[in-house]
CSV table of C-alpha atoms (C1' of nucleotides) in Angstrom, one decimal:
chain,number,residue,atom,x,y,z
M,1,MET,CA,-73.0,-64.3,32.4
M,2,GLY,CA,-71.1,-63.6,29.4
M,3,ILE,CA,-70.9,-60.8,26.6
M,4,LEU,CA,-73.9,-58.8,27.2
M,5,PRO,CA,-75.8,-59.0,23.3
M,6,ARG,CA,-76.4,-56.2,21.1
M,7,ASP,CA,-80.0,-56.2,22.2
M,8,PHE,CA,-78.9,-54.9,25.8
M,9,TYR,CA,-77.7,-51.6,24.5
M,10,ALA,CA,-80.6,-51.0,21.6
M,11,ARG,CA,-82.8,-48.8,24.3
M,12,ASN,CA,-83.3,-46.1,25.9
M,13,THR,CA,-79.9,-44.8,27.0
M,14,VAL,CA,-81.3,-44.0,30.6
M,15,GLU,CA,-82.5,-47.6,31.0
M,16,VAL,CA,-79.2,-48.9,29.7
M,17,ALA,CA,-77.6,-46.7,32.3
M,18,ARG,CA,-78.7,-47.8,35.2
M,19,ASP,CA,-78.6,-51.9,33.8
M,20,LEU,CA,-75.0,-51.4,33.5
M,21,LEU,CA,-74.3,-50.7,36.7
M,22,GLY,CA,-73.0,-54.1,38.2
M,23,LYS,CA,-71.9,-55.2,34.6
M,24,VAL,CA,-68.1,-55.5,34.4
M,25,LEU,CA,-65.7,-54.0,32.0
M,26,VAL,CA,-63.2,-56.5,30.6
M,27,HIS,CA,-59.9,-55.1,28.4
M,28,GLY,CA,-56.9,-57.6,28.0
M,29,GLU,CA,-55.9,-58.6,31.7
M,30,THR,CA,-57.8,-55.6,33.1
M,31,ALA,CA,-61.6,-56.1,34.3
M,32,GLY,CA,-63.7,-53.6,36.5
M,33,ARG,CA,-67.2,-53.7,38.0
M,34,ILE,CA,-69.2,-50.7,36.5
M,35,VAL,CA,-70.2,-48.2,39.3
M,36,GLU,CA,-70.4,-44.9,38.4
M,37,VAL,CA,-72.2,-43.9,34.7
M,38,GLU,CA,-73.9,-41.0,33.2
M,39,ALA,CA,-76.3,-40.9,30.3
M,40,TYR,CA,-76.3,-38.2,27.6
M,41,LEU,CA,-79.0,-38.0,25.1
M,42,GLY,CA,-78.9,-36.8,22.0
M,43,SER,CA,-81.5,-34.0,21.2
M,44,GLY,CA,-82.7,-32.1,23.9
M,45,ASP,CA,-79.6,-32.5,25.9
M,46,GLU,CA,-77.2,-29.8,25.4
M,47,ALA,CA,-74.8,-31.2,27.9
M,48,ALA,CA,-74.0,-34.1,25.2
M,49,HIS,CA,-71.5,-33.9,22.2
M,50,SER,CA,-74.2,-34.8,20.2
M,51,ALA,CA,-76.2,-31.7,20.9
M,52,ARG,CA,-73.7,-30.0,18.5
M,53,GLY,CA,-74.6,-32.0,15.8
M,54,LEU,CA,-73.0,-34.8,13.5
M,55,THR,CA,-69.3,-34.7,12.9
M,56,PRO,CA,-66.8,-37.0,12.3
M,57,ARG,CA,-65.8,-37.0,16.0
M,58,THR,CA,-69.6,-37.6,17.2
M,59,ARG,CA,-70.4,-39.9,14.5
M,60,VAL,CA,-70.2,-43.1,16.8
M,61,ILE,CA,-72.8,-42.0,18.9
M,62,PHE,CA,-75.6,-42.0,16.0
M,63,GLY,CA,-74.1,-45.3,14.7
M,64,PRO,CA,-75.1,-49.4,16.3
M,65,PRO,CA,-75.3,-50.1,19.8
M,66,GLY,CA,-72.9,-51.6,21.5
M,67,HIS,CA,-69.6,-49.3,20.3
M,68,ALA,CA,-67.4,-47.3,22.3
M,69,TYR,CA,-67.1,-44.1,22.0
M,70,VAL,CA,-63.9,-42.5,23.0
M,71,TYR,CA,-63.0,-38.8,22.9
M,72,LEU,CA,-59.7,-37.1,24.2
M,73,ILE,CA,-60.4,-34.4,27.0
M,74,TYR,CA,-58.4,-31.7,27.8
M,75,GLY,CA,-55.6,-32.7,26.1
M,76,MET,CA,-54.5,-35.7,28.5
M,77,TYR,CA,-57.5,-37.9,29.5
M,78,GLU,CA,-60.1,-40.0,27.3
M,79,CYS,CA,-63.3,-40.5,29.0
M,80,LEU,CA,-65.1,-43.6,27.4
M,81,ASN,CA,-69.0,-43.6,26.6
M,82,ILE,CA,-70.9,-46.6,25.5
M,83,VAL,CA,-73.4,-46.2,22.3
M,84,ALA,CA,-77.0,-46.9,23.3
M,85,GLU,CA,-80.0,-46.4,21.7
M,86,PRO,CA,-80.8,-48.2,18.0
M,87,GLU,CA,-79.2,-47.3,15.2
M,88,GLY,CA,-79.8,-43.8,13.9
M,89,GLN,CA,-81.0,-42.3,17.4
M,90,ALA,CA,-78.3,-40.7,19.6
M,91,GLY,CA,-77.5,-41.5,23.1
M,92,CYS,CA,-74.2,-42.7,25.3
M,93,VAL,CA,-73.6,-43.7,28.6
M,94,LEU,CA,-70.5,-42.0,29.9
M,95,LEU,CA,-68.5,-44.5,32.7
M,96,ARG,CA,-67.1,-42.7,35.1
M,97,ALA,CA,-66.2,-44.7,38.2
M,98,LEU,CA,-65.0,-48.9,37.9
M,99,GLU,CA,-64.4,-51.1,41.0
M,100,PRO,CA,-61.2,-52.6,39.9
M,101,LEU,CA,-61.5,-56.7,40.0
M,102,ALA,CA,-58.7,-58.1,37.6
M,103,GLY,CA,-55.1,-56.9,36.4
M,104,ILE,CA,-55.1,-55.0,39.6
M,105,GLU,CA,-51.2,-54.9,39.8
M,106,VAL,CA,-50.9,-54.0,36.0
M,107,MET,CA,-53.6,-50.6,37.0
M,108,LYS,CA,-51.0,-49.8,39.7
M,109,GLN,CA,-48.5,-49.9,37.8
M,110,ARG,CA,-50.1,-47.8,35.2
M,111,ARG,CA,-51.4,-45.2,37.7
M,112,GLY,CA,-48.3,-44.7,39.7
M,113,ASN,CA,-50.1,-47.3,42.5
M,114,LYS,CA,-52.5,-44.2,43.3
M,115,ALA,CA,-56.5,-44.4,43.2
M,116,LEU,CA,-57.1,-46.4,40.2
M,117,CYS,CA,-60.6,-45.9,38.5
M,118,ASN,CA,-62.7,-43.5,40.5
M,119,GLY,CA,-62.9,-41.1,37.9
M,120,PRO,CA,-63.2,-40.8,33.7
M,121,GLY,CA,-59.8,-39.8,33.2
M,122,LYS,CA,-58.5,-42.7,35.7
M,123,LEU,CA,-60.6,-45.2,34.3
M,124,THR,CA,-59.4,-45.4,31.2
M,125,ARG,CA,-55.4,-45.2,32.1
M,126,ALA,CA,-55.8,-47.8,34.6
M,127,LEU,CA,-57.7,-49.8,32.0
M,128,GLY,CA,-55.3,-49.0,28.8
M,129,VAL,CA,-58.3,-47.5,27.1
M,130,THR,CA,-57.4,-44.9,24.5
M,131,TRP,CA,-58.8,-43.0,21.5
M,132,GLU,CA,-57.6,-46.0,19.6
M,133,ASN,CA,-60.8,-48.2,20.7
M,134,TYR,CA,-63.2,-45.6,19.3
M,135,GLY,CA,-65.5,-47.2,17.9
M,136,ALA,CA,-64.3,-50.7,18.8
M,137,ASP,CA,-67.3,-52.9,19.1
M,138,LEU,CA,-68.2,-54.0,22.7
M,139,THR,CA,-69.8,-57.6,21.9
M,140,THR,CA,-66.7,-58.7,19.9
M,141,GLY,CA,-63.2,-57.2,20.6
M,142,PRO,CA,-61.1,-57.3,23.3
M,143,LEU,CA,-62.7,-54.7,25.0
M,144,ARG,CA,-66.1,-55.8,26.0
M,145,VAL,CA,-68.8,-55.7,29.0
M,146,GLU,CA,-69.5,-58.7,30.6
M,147,ASP,CA,-72.0,-59.7,33.1
M,148,TRP,CA,-70.7,-61.8,35.8
M,149,GLY,CA,-73.5,-62.1,37.8
M,150,TYR,CA,-73.1,-59.0,40.2
M,151,GLN,CA,-76.5,-57.7,41.8
M,152,PRO,CA,-75.7,-54.0,42.4
M,153,GLY,CA,-77.1,-52.7,45.6
M,154,GLU,CA,-79.2,-50.0,45.9
M,155,ILE,CA,-78.7,-47.2,43.1
M,156,THR,CA,-78.8,-43.3,43.5
M,157,VAL,CA,-79.9,-41.2,40.9
M,158,SER,CA,-78.0,-37.7,41.0
M,159,ALA,CA,-77.6,-34.7,38.6
M,160,ARG,CA,-74.1,-34.9,36.0
M,161,ILE,CA,-71.3,-33.7,37.1
M,162,GLY,CA,-68.6,-31.3,35.7
M,163,ILE,CA,-71.0,-29.6,33.0
M,164,SER,CA,-72.2,-26.0,32.4
M,165,VAL,CA,-75.5,-27.0,30.5
M,166,SER,CA,-78.5,-29.2,31.5
M,167,ALA,CA,-76.7,-29.8,34.6
M,168,GLU,CA,-79.8,-30.4,36.9
M,169,LEU,CA,-81.1,-33.4,34.7
M,170,PRO,CA,-81.2,-36.5,37.0
M,171,LEU,CA,-79.1,-38.3,34.5
M,172,ARG,CA,-76.3,-39.5,36.8
M,173,PHE,CA,-76.3,-43.4,38.4
M,174,HIS,CA,-73.9,-44.5,40.9
M,175,ILE,CA,-74.3,-47.7,43.1
M,176,SER,CA,-75.4,-46.3,46.7
M,177,GLY,CA,-72.5,-46.5,49.2
M,178,ASN,CA,-69.7,-48.0,46.8
M,179,PRO,CA,-66.3,-46.4,47.4
M,180,HIS,CA,-65.4,-46.4,44.2
M,181,VAL,CA,-67.1,-43.6,42.5
M,182,SER,CA,-66.0,-40.4,41.8
M,183,ARG,CA,-68.2,-38.2,44.3
M,184,PRO,CA,-69.9,-39.9,47.3
L,1,DG,C1',-57.8,-22.7,44.2
L,2,DA,C1',-55.5,-22.3,39.9
L,3,DA,C1',-53.7,-24.1,36.0
L,4,DG,C1',-52.3,-27.0,32.2
L,5,DT,C1',-53.6,-30.1,28.2
L,6,DG,C1',-54.6,-31.0,23.0
L,7,DA,C1',-58.4,-31.7,19.5
L,8,DT,C1',-62.7,-29.5,17.9
L,9,DA,C1',-65.7,-26.5,16.5
L,10,DT,C1',-66.6,-21.5,15.2
L,11,DC,C1',-65.6,-17.6,13.7
L,12,DC,C1',-62.8,-14.8,11.5
L,13,DT,C1',-59.6,-12.6,7.3
F,1,DG,C1',-57.0,-21.5,5.6
F,2,DG,C1',-55.7,-19.3,10.0
F,3,DA,C1',-56.4,-17.9,14.8
F,4,DT,C1',-59.1,-18.4,19.2
F,5,DA,C1',-62.7,-20.2,22.5
F,6,DT,C1',-64.4,-24.2,24.1
F,7,DC,C1',-64.3,-28.4,26.7
F,8,DA,C1',-68.2,-34.2,30.0
F,9,DC,C1',-60.9,-33.4,33.9
F,10,DT,C1',-56.5,-34.2,37.0
F,11,DT,C1',-53.0,-32.5,39.7
F,12,DC,C1',-50.3,-29.7,42.0
F,13,DG,C1',-50.0,-25.6,44.8
DNA sequence: GAAGTGATATCCT
DNA sequence: GGATATCACTTCG
């Protein structure tokens, strides 16, 4: 239990993604168990932002692991990624769904009493994550990932959602039968 | 099922 | 330097 060490993130992106299931994302008063993630690699993954090259927007993905990569999509929604791989290697894990654990009342207020965390955009709104958290260190800051001793059950591997290229790659991981995933 | 939203990247002048 | 095409989604009809 406790905050995950940086070594946890300095590994193959797919391994990090799988191991993140069951861990807990904490931001201030709110916390949620990670139940669904997607892996985005560097080279060879056309769906990843990093595949378009190193830009001011994507530079964090190429930086040291254990940091947050937050980006604004479709004008209104932020998506939260966790940087993996050793520094210099591109790779990140997109958090798609959480199971709310703490600060649920706060989330309900922010979300208008609707579904809380079953989607990337909703997830960030519920936890209050914004692009101001871009580049935040997840091993030290108010935004962090902890191990609360949960053992994820069976893990389902499937294709990623909502993308147009490399969509057939089995890089989405979620906890089987969990009602909080974005798509059963 | 369709539209809407704003930052980025990639063309154009 | 300016315009437009793109986008890993959500909400509303």
